[in-house]
Tab-separated table of C-alpha atoms in Angstrom:
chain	number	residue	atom	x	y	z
S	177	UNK	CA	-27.473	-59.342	105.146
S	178	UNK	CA	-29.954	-58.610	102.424
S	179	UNK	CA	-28.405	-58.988	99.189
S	180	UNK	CA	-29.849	-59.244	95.599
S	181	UNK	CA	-27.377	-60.382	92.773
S	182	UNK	CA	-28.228	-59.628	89.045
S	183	UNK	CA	-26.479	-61.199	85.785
S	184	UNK	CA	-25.419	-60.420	83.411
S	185	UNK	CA	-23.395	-57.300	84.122
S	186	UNK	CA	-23.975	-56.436	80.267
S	187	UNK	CA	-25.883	-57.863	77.346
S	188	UNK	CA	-25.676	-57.214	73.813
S	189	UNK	CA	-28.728	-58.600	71.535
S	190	UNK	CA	-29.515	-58.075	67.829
S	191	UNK	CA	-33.451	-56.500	67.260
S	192	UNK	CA	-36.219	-58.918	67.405
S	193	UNK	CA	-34.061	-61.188	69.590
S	194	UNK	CA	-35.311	-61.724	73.058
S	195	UNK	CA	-33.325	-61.467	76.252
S	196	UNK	CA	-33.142	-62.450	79.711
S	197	UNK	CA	-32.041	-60.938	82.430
S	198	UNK	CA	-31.564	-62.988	85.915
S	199	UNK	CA	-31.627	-61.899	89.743
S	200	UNK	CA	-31.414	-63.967	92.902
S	201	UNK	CA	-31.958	-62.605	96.353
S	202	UNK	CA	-30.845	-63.514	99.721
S	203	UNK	CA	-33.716	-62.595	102.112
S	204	UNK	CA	-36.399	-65.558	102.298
S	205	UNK	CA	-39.231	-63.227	103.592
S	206	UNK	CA	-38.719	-60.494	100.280
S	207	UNK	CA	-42.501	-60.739	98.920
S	208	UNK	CA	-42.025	-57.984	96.235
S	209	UNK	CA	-40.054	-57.750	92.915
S	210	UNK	CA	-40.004	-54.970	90.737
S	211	UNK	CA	-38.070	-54.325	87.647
S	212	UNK	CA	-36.773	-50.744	86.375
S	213	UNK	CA	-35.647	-49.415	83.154
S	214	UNK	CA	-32.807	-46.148	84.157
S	215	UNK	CA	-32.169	-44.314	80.364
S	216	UNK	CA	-29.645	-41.987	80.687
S	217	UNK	CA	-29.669	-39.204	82.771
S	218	UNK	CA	-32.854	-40.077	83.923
S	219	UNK	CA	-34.390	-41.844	87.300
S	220	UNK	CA	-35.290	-45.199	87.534
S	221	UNK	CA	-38.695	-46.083	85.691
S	222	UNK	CA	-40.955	-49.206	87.089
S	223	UNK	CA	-41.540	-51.306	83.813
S	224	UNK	CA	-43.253	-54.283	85.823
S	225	UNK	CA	-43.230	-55.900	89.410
S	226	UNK	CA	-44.240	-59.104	91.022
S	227	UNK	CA	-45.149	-59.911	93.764
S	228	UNK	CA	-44.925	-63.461	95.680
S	229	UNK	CA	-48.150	-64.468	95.211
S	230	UNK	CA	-47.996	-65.237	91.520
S	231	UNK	CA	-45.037	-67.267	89.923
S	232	UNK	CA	-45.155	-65.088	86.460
S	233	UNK	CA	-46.744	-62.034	85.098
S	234	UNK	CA	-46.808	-60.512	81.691
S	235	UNK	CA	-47.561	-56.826	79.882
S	236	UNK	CA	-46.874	-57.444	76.385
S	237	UNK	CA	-43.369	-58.028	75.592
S	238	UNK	CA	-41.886	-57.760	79.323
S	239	UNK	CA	-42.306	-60.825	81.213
S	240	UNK	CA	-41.352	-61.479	85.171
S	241	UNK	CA	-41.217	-65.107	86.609
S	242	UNK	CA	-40.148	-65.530	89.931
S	243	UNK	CA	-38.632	-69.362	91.863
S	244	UNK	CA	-39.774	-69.180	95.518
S	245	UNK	CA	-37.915	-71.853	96.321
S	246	UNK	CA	-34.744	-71.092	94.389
S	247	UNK	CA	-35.231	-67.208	94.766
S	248	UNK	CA	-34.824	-66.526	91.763
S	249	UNK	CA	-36.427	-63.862	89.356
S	250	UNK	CA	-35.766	-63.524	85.651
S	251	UNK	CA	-36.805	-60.403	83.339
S	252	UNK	CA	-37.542	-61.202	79.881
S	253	UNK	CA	-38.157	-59.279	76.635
S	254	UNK	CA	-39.134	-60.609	73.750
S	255	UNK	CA	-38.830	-59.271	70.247
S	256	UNK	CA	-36.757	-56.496	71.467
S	257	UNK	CA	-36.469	-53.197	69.771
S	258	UNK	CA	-33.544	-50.091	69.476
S	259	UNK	CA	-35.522	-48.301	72.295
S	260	UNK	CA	-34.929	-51.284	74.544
S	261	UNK	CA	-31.457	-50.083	75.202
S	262	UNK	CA	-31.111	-48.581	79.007
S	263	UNK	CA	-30.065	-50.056	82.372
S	264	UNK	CA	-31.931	-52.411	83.899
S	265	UNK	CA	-32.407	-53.540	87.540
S	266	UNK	CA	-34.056	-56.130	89.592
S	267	UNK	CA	-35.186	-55.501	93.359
S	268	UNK	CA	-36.277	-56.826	96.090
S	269	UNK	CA	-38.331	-55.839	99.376
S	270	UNK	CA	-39.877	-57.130	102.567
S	271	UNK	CA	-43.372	-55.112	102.159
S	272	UNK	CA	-44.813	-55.073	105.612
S	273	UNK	CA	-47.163	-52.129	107.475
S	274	UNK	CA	-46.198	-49.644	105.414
S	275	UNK	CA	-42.300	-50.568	105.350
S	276	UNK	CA	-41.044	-50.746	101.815
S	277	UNK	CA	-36.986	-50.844	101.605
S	278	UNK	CA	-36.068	-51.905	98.170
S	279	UNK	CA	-32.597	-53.822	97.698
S	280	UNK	CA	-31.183	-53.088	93.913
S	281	UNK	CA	-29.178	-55.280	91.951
S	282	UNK	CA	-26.053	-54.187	90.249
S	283	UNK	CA	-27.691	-53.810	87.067
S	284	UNK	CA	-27.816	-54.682	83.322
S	285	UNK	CA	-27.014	-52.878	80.865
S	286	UNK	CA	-28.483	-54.046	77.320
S	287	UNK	CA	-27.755	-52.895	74.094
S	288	UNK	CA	-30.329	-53.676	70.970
S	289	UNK	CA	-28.424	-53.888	67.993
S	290	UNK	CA	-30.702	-52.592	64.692
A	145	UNK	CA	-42.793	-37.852	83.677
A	146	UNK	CA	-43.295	-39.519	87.114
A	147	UNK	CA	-44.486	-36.574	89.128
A	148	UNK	CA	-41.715	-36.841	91.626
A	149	UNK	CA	-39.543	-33.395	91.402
A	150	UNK	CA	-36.408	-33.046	92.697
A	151	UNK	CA	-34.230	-29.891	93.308
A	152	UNK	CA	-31.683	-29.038	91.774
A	153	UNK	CA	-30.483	-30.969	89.050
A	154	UNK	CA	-27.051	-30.546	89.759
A	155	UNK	CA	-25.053	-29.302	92.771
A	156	UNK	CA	-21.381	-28.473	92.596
A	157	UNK	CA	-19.367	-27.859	95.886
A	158	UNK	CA	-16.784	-28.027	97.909
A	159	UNK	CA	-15.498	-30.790	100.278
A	160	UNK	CA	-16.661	-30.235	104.133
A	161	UNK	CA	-19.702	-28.279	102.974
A	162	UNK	CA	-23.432	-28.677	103.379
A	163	UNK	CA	-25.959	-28.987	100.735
A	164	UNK	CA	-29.901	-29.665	101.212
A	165	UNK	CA	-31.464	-31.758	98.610
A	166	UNK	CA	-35.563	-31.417	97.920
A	167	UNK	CA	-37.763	-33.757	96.668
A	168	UNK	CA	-41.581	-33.302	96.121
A	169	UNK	CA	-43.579	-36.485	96.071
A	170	UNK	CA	-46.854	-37.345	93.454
A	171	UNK	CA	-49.559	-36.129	94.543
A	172	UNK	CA	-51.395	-38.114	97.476
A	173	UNK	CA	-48.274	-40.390	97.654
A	174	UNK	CA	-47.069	-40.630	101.869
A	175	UNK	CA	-44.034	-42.190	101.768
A	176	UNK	CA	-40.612	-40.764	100.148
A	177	UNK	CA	-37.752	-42.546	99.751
A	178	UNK	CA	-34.447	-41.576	99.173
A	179	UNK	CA	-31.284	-43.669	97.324
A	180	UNK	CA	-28.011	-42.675	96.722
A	181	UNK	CA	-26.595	-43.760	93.115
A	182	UNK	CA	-22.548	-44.441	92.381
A	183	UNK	CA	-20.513	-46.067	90.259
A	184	UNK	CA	-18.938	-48.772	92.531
A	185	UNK	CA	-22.046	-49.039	94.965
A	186	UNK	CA	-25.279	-49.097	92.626
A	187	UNK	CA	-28.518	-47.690	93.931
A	188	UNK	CA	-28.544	-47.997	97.724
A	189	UNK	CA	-31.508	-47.358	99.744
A	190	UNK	CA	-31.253	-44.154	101.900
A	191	UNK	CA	-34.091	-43.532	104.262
A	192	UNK	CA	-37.983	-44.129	104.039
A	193	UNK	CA	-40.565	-41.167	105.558
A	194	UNK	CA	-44.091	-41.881	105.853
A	195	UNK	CA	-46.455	-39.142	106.657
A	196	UNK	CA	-43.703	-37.413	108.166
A	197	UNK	CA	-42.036	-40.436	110.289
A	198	UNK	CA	-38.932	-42.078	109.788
A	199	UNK	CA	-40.127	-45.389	108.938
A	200	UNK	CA	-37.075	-47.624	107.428
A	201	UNK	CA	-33.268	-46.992	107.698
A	202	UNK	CA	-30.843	-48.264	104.872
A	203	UNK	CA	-27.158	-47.832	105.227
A	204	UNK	CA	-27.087	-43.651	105.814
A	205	UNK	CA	-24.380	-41.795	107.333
A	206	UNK	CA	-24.278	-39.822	110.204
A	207	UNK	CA	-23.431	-36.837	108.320
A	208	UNK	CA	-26.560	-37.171	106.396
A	209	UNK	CA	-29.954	-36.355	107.339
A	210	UNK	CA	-33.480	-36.178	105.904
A	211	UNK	CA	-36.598	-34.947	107.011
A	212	UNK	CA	-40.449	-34.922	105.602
A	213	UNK	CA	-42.488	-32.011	106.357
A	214	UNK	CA	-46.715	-31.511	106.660
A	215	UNK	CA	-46.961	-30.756	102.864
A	216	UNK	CA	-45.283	-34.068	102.499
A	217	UNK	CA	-42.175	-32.643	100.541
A	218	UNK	CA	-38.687	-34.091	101.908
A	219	UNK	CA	-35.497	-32.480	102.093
A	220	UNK	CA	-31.886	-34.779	102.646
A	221	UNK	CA	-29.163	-32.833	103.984
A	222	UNK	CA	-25.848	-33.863	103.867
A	223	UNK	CA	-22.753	-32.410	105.408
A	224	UNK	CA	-18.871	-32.368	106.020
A	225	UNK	CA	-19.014	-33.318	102.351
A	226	UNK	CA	-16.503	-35.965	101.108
A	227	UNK	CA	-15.315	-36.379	97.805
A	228	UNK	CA	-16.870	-40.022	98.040
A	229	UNK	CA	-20.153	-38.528	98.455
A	230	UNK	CA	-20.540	-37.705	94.877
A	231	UNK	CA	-23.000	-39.504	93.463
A	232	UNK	CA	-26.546	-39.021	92.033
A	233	UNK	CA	-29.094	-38.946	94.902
A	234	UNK	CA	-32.929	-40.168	93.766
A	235	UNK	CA	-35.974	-39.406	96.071
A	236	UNK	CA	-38.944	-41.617	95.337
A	237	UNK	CA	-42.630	-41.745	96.393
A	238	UNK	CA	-45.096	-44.211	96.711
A	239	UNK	CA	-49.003	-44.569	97.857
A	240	UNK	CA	-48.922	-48.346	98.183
A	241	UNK	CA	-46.019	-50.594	97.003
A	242	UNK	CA	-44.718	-48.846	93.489
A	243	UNK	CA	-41.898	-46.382	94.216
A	244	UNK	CA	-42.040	-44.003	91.379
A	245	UNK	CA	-38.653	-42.228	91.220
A	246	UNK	CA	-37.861	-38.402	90.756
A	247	UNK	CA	-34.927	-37.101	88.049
A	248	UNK	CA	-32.531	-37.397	90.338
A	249	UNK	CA	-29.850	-34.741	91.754
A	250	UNK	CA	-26.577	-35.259	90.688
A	251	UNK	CA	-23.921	-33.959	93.464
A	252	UNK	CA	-19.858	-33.365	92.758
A	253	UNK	CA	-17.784	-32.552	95.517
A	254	UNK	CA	-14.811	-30.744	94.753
């Protein structure tokens, strides 16, 4: 079945390091990959997405490349900062008329370290 | 502030009761989605409305049920409550492809 697997589990950087967060998925026809931040007690937030089209896309210090082939899809941050800190997870869909289930991964958690 | 609302924020009851869940969608978005969040099974997808259809199933039980009605707004209902069905239950809405997700209602069953 549809499946998307995310590592680390938990990631603990100093600030101003980068770090990389890495999700493969199971479903060869997936064409869309979003990323969201979850703080605490709040819902999921969208910080970037993908979609299959394009190999990598950037918005300042978030970064999203995605392997096809492999299907594979990496978040990275770069010069990270205290308000980094939160959950994050990787997903993946089959967009198609209108049809738009997203498959989550298990989730990062990452801790900036001031 | 994503403009997704969800009521209420919490919900405390009783096991084999019913409880109705709301979620109001951004305005002009067609489709709302609905996850359930847990500790040992991460954000699974629920159910997808568009424009008031059922339009993708995820893994919902039979005791649970959601509707969307013509102002767009969805409610999930879920009954003969379990203790497992504690959890944190997200609606999201989208216009295109971005699913912008609501606070969340977080649901213990006593």
């Amino acid at each position: 079945g549809e499946n998307v697997e995310q590592h680390p589990s938990t990631l603990s950087v100093q600030e101003g390091d980068s770090a990389v967060i890495k999700c493969t998925y199971s479903d060869s026809a997936s064409n869309y990959f979003p990323w969201y931040k979850q703080e605490l007690g709040k819902g999921p937030q969208l910080i970037i997405d993908i979609r299959s089209n394009v190999g990598e896309k950037k918005d300042q210090r978030i970064a999203v490349t995605l392997n096809k082939t492999a299907k594979h899809f990496s978040l990275h941050i770069t010069e990270t900062q205290p308000e980094d800190s939160a959950v994050y997870f990787c997903a993946a869909s089959r967009l198609s008329g209108g049809y738009n289930k997203l498959i989550f991964g298990a989730g990062t958690r990452l801790a900036v370290h001031p | 502030d994503s403009g997704v609302t969800q009521t209420p924020k919490h919900l405390i009851t009783a096991t084999g009761q019913r409880v109705t869940l709301r979620c109001s969608p951004r305005s002009g978005d067609l489709s709302v989605y609905w996850y359930q969040q847990s500790l040992d099974q991460g954000l699974q997808f629920l159910i997808q409305y568009y424009n008031g259809e059922e339009r993708a199933k995820g893994n919902i039980l039979e005791r649970f049920s959601a509707q969307q009605f013509p102002d767009l707004h969805s409610e999930l209902n879920l009954s003969s409550l379990e203790l497992g069905d504690s959890a944190l239950y997200f609606c999201a809405s989208s216009v295109e492809d971005t699913q912008y997700f609501g606070p969340g209602t977080r649901l213990t069953v006593l």
